[in-house]
PDB file of C-alpha atoms in Angstrom:
ATOM      1  CA  MET A   1     -23.332  -6.914   3.230  1.00 88.00           C
ATOM      2  CA  ARG A   2     -21.242  -3.825   3.844  1.00 91.00           C
ATOM      3  CA  LEU A   3     -22.811  -0.592   5.060  1.00 93.00           C
ATOM      4  CA  VAL A   4     -21.076   2.795   4.979  1.00 90.00           C
ATOM      5  CA  VAL A   5     -21.722   5.431   7.665  1.00 88.00           C
ATOM      6  CA  ARG A   6     -20.645   9.010   7.037  1.00 79.00           C
ATOM      7  CA  GLU A   7     -20.171  10.324  10.529  1.00 68.00           C
ATOM      8  CA  ARG A   8     -20.247  14.053   9.908  1.00 54.00           C
ATOM      9  CA  LEU A   9     -23.277  14.711  12.116  1.00 45.00           C
ATOM     10  CA  VAL A  10     -24.077  12.100  14.742  1.00 48.00           C
ATOM     11  CA  ALA A  11     -25.575  14.052  17.624  1.00 53.00           C
ATOM     12  CA  VAL A  12     -29.212  13.715  18.610  1.00 51.00           C
ATOM     13  CA  GLY A  13     -31.237  15.972  16.344  1.00 59.00           C
ATOM     14  CA  ASP A  14     -28.967  15.355  13.382  1.00 72.00           C
ATOM     15  CA  ASP A  15     -29.933  13.090  10.521  1.00 82.00           C
ATOM     16  CA  TYR A  16     -27.527  11.039   8.449  1.00 87.00           C
ATOM     17  CA  TRP A  17     -27.602   8.246   5.902  1.00 90.00           C
ATOM     18  CA  ILE A  18     -26.211   4.742   6.040  1.00 93.00           C
ATOM     19  CA  GLU A  19     -25.452   3.567   2.510  1.00 94.00           C
ATOM     20  CA  ASP A  20     -24.503   0.262   0.949  1.00 93.00           C
ATOM     21  CA  GLU A  21     -21.100  -0.127  -0.676  1.00 88.00           C
ATOM     22  CA  ASN A  22     -22.551   1.105  -3.999  1.00 92.00           C
ATOM     23  CA  GLY A  23     -23.746   4.402  -2.512  1.00 91.00           C
ATOM     24  CA  ASN A  24     -27.428   3.442  -2.310  1.00 94.00           C
ATOM     25  CA  LYS A  25     -29.216   4.908   0.708  1.00 95.00           C
ATOM     26  CA  VAL A  26     -30.194   1.917   2.883  1.00 96.00           C
ATOM     27  CA  TYR A  27     -31.114   3.542   6.220  1.00 95.00           C
ATOM     28  CA  LEU A  28     -31.835   7.047   7.435  1.00 93.00           C
ATOM     29  CA  VAL A  29     -30.809   7.725  11.040  1.00 91.00           C
ATOM     30  CA  ASP A  30     -33.245  10.380  12.204  1.00 89.00           C
ATOM     31  CA  GLY A  31     -32.236  12.067  15.465  1.00 84.00           C
ATOM     32  CA  LYS A  32     -35.117  13.434  17.501  1.00 77.00           C
ATOM     33  CA  ALA A  33     -33.882  16.578  19.255  1.00 63.00           C
ATOM     34  CA  MET A  34     -37.111  17.745  20.841  1.00 54.00           C
ATOM     35  CA  ARG A  35     -37.590  14.660  22.996  1.00 53.00           C
ATOM     36  CA  LEU A  36     -36.940  14.456  26.754  1.00 56.00           C
ATOM     37  CA  ARG A  37     -34.563  11.574  26.221  1.00 65.00           C
ATOM     38  CA  GLU A  38     -32.093  10.948  23.427  1.00 82.00           C
ATOM     39  CA  THR A  39     -33.912   9.202  20.592  1.00 90.00           C
ATOM     40  CA  PHE A  40     -33.006   8.031  17.103  1.00 91.00           C
ATOM     41  CA  GLU A  41     -35.214   6.377  14.505  1.00 93.00           C
ATOM     42  CA  LEU A  42     -33.662   4.007  11.998  1.00 95.00           C
ATOM     43  CA  LYS A  43     -35.757   4.348   8.844  1.00 96.00           C
ATOM     44  CA  HIS A  44     -35.844   2.409   5.571  1.00 95.00           C
ATOM     45  CA  GLY A  45     -33.811   4.285   2.959  1.00 90.00           C
ATOM     46  CA  ARG A  46     -36.481   4.439   0.247  1.00 91.00           C
ATOM     47  CA  THR A  47     -39.787   4.475   2.117  1.00 93.00           C
ATOM     48  CA  GLU A  48     -38.560   6.166   5.315  1.00 91.00           C
ATOM     49  CA  GLU A  49     -40.682   3.649   7.244  1.00 96.00           C
ATOM     50  CA  VAL A  50     -39.473   3.428  10.863  1.00 97.00           C
ATOM     51  CA  LEU A  51     -37.714   0.079  11.309  1.00 97.00           C
ATOM     52  CA  LEU A  52     -36.214   0.541  14.782  1.00 97.00           C
ATOM     53  CA  VAL A  53     -36.370   3.173  17.511  1.00 96.00           C
ATOM     54  CA  ILE A  54     -33.301   3.747  19.689  1.00 95.00           C
ATOM     55  CA  ARG A  55     -33.765   5.497  23.037  1.00 92.00           C
ATOM     56  CA  LYS A  56     -31.432   6.312  25.876  1.00 87.00           C
ATOM     57  CA  LYS A  57     -32.944   4.962  29.078  1.00 74.00           C
ATOM     58  CA  VAL A  58     -33.478   7.718  31.616  1.00 70.00           C
ATOM     59  CA  VAL A  59     -33.587   5.538  34.733  1.00 63.00           C
ATOM     60  CA  ALA A  60     -30.611   3.149  34.707  1.00 59.00           C
ATOM     61  CA  LEU A  61     -27.583   2.554  36.914  1.00 65.00           C
ATOM     62  CA  ARG A  62     -25.278   2.629  33.896  1.00 73.00           C
ATOM     63  CA  ALA A  63     -25.793   4.509  30.659  1.00 83.00           C
ATOM     64  CA  THR A  64     -28.132   2.269  28.677  1.00 91.00           C
ATOM     65  CA  MET A  65     -29.863   2.429  25.319  1.00 94.00           C
ATOM     66  CA  ALA A  66     -32.901   0.426  24.261  1.00 95.00           C
ATOM     67  CA  ILE A  67     -33.699  -0.703  20.720  1.00 97.00           C
ATOM     68  CA  GLU A  68     -37.398  -1.180  19.929  1.00 97.00           C
ATOM     69  CA  ARG A  69     -39.193  -2.682  16.954  1.00 97.00           C
ATOM     70  CA  ASP A  70     -42.917  -1.999  16.500  1.00 96.00           C
ATOM     71  CA  GLY A  71     -43.151  -0.625  20.049  1.00 94.00           C
ATOM     72  CA  GLU A  72     -41.654  -3.773  21.604  1.00 97.00           C
ATOM     73  CA  LEU A  73     -38.253  -3.929  23.302  1.00 97.00           C
ATOM     74  CA  LEU A  74     -35.842  -5.773  21.019  1.00 97.00           C
ATOM     75  CA  ALA A  75     -32.489  -5.201  22.765  1.00 97.00           C
ATOM     76  CA  THR A  76     -30.714  -3.275  25.519  1.00 96.00           C
ATOM     77  CA  VAL A  77     -27.148  -1.981  25.074  1.00 96.00           C
ATOM     78  CA  ARG A  78     -24.815  -1.053  27.949  1.00 92.00           C
ATOM     79  CA  ARG A  79     -21.140  -1.115  28.850  1.00 88.00           C
ATOM     80  CA  LYS A  80     -20.207  -4.451  30.350  1.00 83.00           C
ATOM     81  CA  SER A  81     -20.132  -4.018  34.127  1.00 72.00           C
ATOM     82  CA  LEU A  82     -17.311  -6.395  34.984  1.00 64.00           C
ATOM     83  CA  SER A  83     -15.008  -5.209  32.247  1.00 58.00           C
ATOM     84  CA  LEU A  84     -11.983  -3.136  33.166  1.00 59.00           C
ATOM     85  CA  LEU A  85     -11.884  -1.996  29.576  1.00 57.00           C
ATOM     86  CA  ARG A  86     -14.161   0.811  28.474  1.00 60.00           C
ATOM     87  CA  ASN A  87     -14.342  -0.806  25.045  1.00 81.00           C
ATOM     88  CA  HIS A  88     -16.560  -3.732  25.960  1.00 90.00           C
ATOM     89  CA  TYR A  89     -20.348  -3.570  25.621  1.00 94.00           C
ATOM     90  CA  LYS A  90     -23.130  -6.098  26.108  1.00 95.00           C
ATOM     91  CA  VAL A  91     -26.311  -6.321  24.056  1.00 97.00           C
ATOM     92  CA  THR A  92     -29.114  -8.207  25.775  1.00 96.00           C
ATOM     93  CA  MET A  93     -31.855  -9.271  23.385  1.00 97.00           C
ATOM     94  CA  ALA A  94     -35.473  -9.468  24.588  1.00 96.00           C
ATOM     95  CA  ASP A  95     -35.275 -13.290  24.462  1.00 96.00           C
ATOM     96  CA  GLY A  96     -32.223 -13.301  26.786  1.00 96.00           C
ATOM     97  CA  THR A  97     -29.645 -13.879  24.041  1.00 95.00           C
ATOM     98  CA  GLU A  98     -26.506 -11.789  24.492  1.00 96.00           C
ATOM     99  CA  LEU A  99     -24.226 -10.201  21.940  1.00 97.00           C
ATOM    100  CA  ASP A 100     -20.726  -9.057  22.809  1.00 95.00           C
ATOM    101  CA  VAL A 101     -19.234  -5.854  21.382  1.00 96.00           C
ATOM    102  CA  SER A 102     -15.530  -5.233  21.858  1.00 94.00           C
ATOM    103  CA  GLY A 103     -12.618  -3.431  20.279  1.00 93.00           C
ATOM    104  CA  LYS A 104     -11.506   0.161  19.883  1.00 91.00           C
ATOM    105  CA  ILE A 105     -14.859   1.942  19.886  1.00 89.00           C
ATOM    106  CA  ALA A 106     -13.441   5.493  19.634  1.00 84.00           C
ATOM    107  CA  ASP A 107     -11.325   4.420  16.643  1.00 86.00           C
ATOM    108  CA  ARG A 108     -14.332   2.689  15.017  1.00 90.00           C
ATOM    109  CA  GLU A 109     -12.498  -0.646  15.041  1.00 92.00           C
ATOM    110  CA  PHE A 110     -14.651  -3.223  16.833  1.00 95.00           C
ATOM    111  CA  ALA A 111     -16.684  -6.395  16.373  1.00 96.00           C
ATOM    112  CA  VAL A 112     -20.105  -7.741  17.312  1.00 97.00           C
ATOM    113  CA  GLU A 113     -20.180 -11.427  18.289  1.00 96.00           C
ATOM    114  CA  HIS A 114     -22.644 -14.005  19.541  1.00 95.00           C
ATOM    115  CA  ARG A 115     -21.088 -16.832  21.569  1.00 93.00           C
ATOM    116  CA  GLY A 116     -17.719 -16.217  19.927  1.00 91.00           C
ATOM    117  CA  GLU A 117     -19.173 -16.212  16.405  1.00 95.00           C
ATOM    118  CA  LEU A 118     -18.542 -13.022  14.439  1.00 96.00           C
ATOM    119  CA  LEU A 119     -21.711 -11.213  13.280  1.00 97.00           C
ATOM    120  CA  ALA A 120     -20.280  -7.879  12.136  1.00 96.00           C
ATOM    121  CA  VAL A 121     -17.025  -5.931  11.955  1.00 96.00           C
ATOM    122  CA  ILE A 122     -17.043  -2.164  12.247  1.00 94.00           C
ATOM    123  CA  SER A 123     -13.977  -0.516  10.740  1.00 92.00           C
ATOM    124  CA  ARG A 124     -12.546   2.610   9.166  1.00 85.00           C
ATOM    125  CA  ARG A 125      -9.753   0.641   7.513  1.00 77.00           C
ATOM    126  CA  TRP A 126     -11.681  -0.126   4.321  1.00 66.00           C
ATOM    127  CA  LEU A 127     -12.590   3.476   3.636  1.00 62.00           C
ATOM    128  CA  THR A 128     -10.493   6.450   2.657  1.00 63.00           C
ATOM    129  CA  LEU A 129     -13.014   9.179   3.451  1.00 64.00           C
ATOM    130  CA  ARG A 130     -12.527  11.035   6.718  1.00 65.00           C
ATOM    131  CA  ASP A 131     -15.206  10.510   9.392  1.00 72.00           C
ATOM    132  CA  THR A 132     -16.527   7.424   7.614  1.00 82.00           C
ATOM    133  CA  TYR A 133     -16.642   3.840   8.791  1.00 89.00           C
ATOM    134  CA  GLY A 134     -18.038   0.573   7.523  1.00 90.00           C
ATOM    135  CA  ILE A 135     -20.287  -2.025   9.082  1.00 94.00           C
ATOM    136  CA  ASP A 136     -19.445  -5.351   7.480  1.00 95.00           C
ATOM    137  CA  VAL A 137     -22.280  -7.780   8.262  1.00 96.00           C
ATOM    138  CA  VAL A 138     -20.490 -11.135   8.163  1.00 95.00           C
ATOM    139  CA  ARG A 139     -23.366 -13.577   8.697  1.00 92.00           C
ATOM    140  CA  GLU A 140     -25.934 -13.659   5.935  1.00 90.00           C
ATOM    141  CA  ASP A 141     -28.769 -14.498   8.349  1.00 92.00           C
ATOM    142  CA  ALA A 142     -27.934 -11.540  10.642  1.00 94.00           C
ATOM    143  CA  ASP A 143     -30.284  -8.538  10.798  1.00 96.00           C
ATOM    144  CA  PRO A 144     -28.341  -5.608   9.251  1.00 96.00           C
ATOM    145  CA  ALA A 145     -30.762  -3.011  10.670  1.00 97.00           C
ATOM    146  CA  LEU A 146     -30.271  -4.396  14.188  1.00 97.00           C
ATOM    147  CA  LEU A 147     -26.476  -4.461  13.787  1.00 97.00           C
ATOM    148  CA  ALA A 148     -26.541  -0.858  12.518  1.00 96.00           C
ATOM    149  CA  ALA A 149     -28.652   0.116  15.550  1.00 96.00           C
ATOM    150  CA  VAL A 150     -26.266  -1.682  17.925  1.00 97.00           C
ATOM    151  CA  THR A 151     -23.352   0.174  16.321  1.00 94.00           C
ATOM    152  CA  ILE A 152     -25.140   3.523  16.736  1.00 92.00           C
ATOM    153  CA  CYS A 153     -25.850   2.745  20.411  1.00 92.00           C
ATOM    154  CA  VAL A 154     -22.325   1.648  21.262  1.00 93.00           C
ATOM    155  CA  ILE A 155     -20.703   4.644  19.578  1.00 90.00           C
ATOM    156  CA  HIS A 156     -23.201   7.054  21.152  1.00 87.00           C
ATOM    157  CA  LEU A 157     -22.713   5.605  24.649  1.00 89.00           C
ATOM    158  CA  ALA A 158     -18.916   5.597  24.290  1.00 87.00           C
ATOM    159  CA  GLU A 159     -18.868   9.207  23.059  1.00 84.00           C
ATOM    160  CA  LYS A 160     -21.117  10.346  25.928  1.00 80.00           C
ATOM    161  CA  GLU A 161     -18.936   8.529  28.450  1.00 78.00           C
ATOM    162  CA  ARG A 162     -15.763   9.971  26.954  1.00 73.00           C
ATOM    163  CA  ALA A 163     -17.285  13.474  27.085  1.00 73.00           C
ATOM    164  CA  GLY A 164     -18.185  12.939  30.727  1.00 69.00           C
ATOM    165  CA  GLY A 165     -21.914  12.594  30.115  1.00 55.00           C
ATOM    166  CA  GLY A 166     -22.167   8.848  30.783  1.00 51.00           C
ATOM    167  CA  GLU A 167     -22.840   7.001  34.011  1.00 49.00           C
TER     168      GLU A 167
END
């Protein structure tokens, strides 16, 4: 499954669509500007039912975002602490499973892996439109909504850090 993100407005408070490769609206990313902490809701494209809530953790040593499903913590995303590279993030699932995110985050050229197995590739290479990137979900049994949320978190954290608003 390939998802297409048009990155024209990606700040908190801005809404944008994630579409499939045929242009169908799959997810709505709804930024919540009036909240004390940075919050996004990932909603179903047709019903606008909230699938996942993404929040920046206020109290954390390193910039961290949490992904919740039905009010329960699903995953935590943060830059890997022992990495000398700024382009390496760790996703810790609620069950202790870890996903590894690495690549050129600012260039939107990175991958999400679990134990060395590729789950998704995020890339601008496939698309000709400016400020657009794709999320290619490689494994059929992977959760595309979760991988979209992880992508949103990693890009948001990297942009904040690059702007001097991280850690």
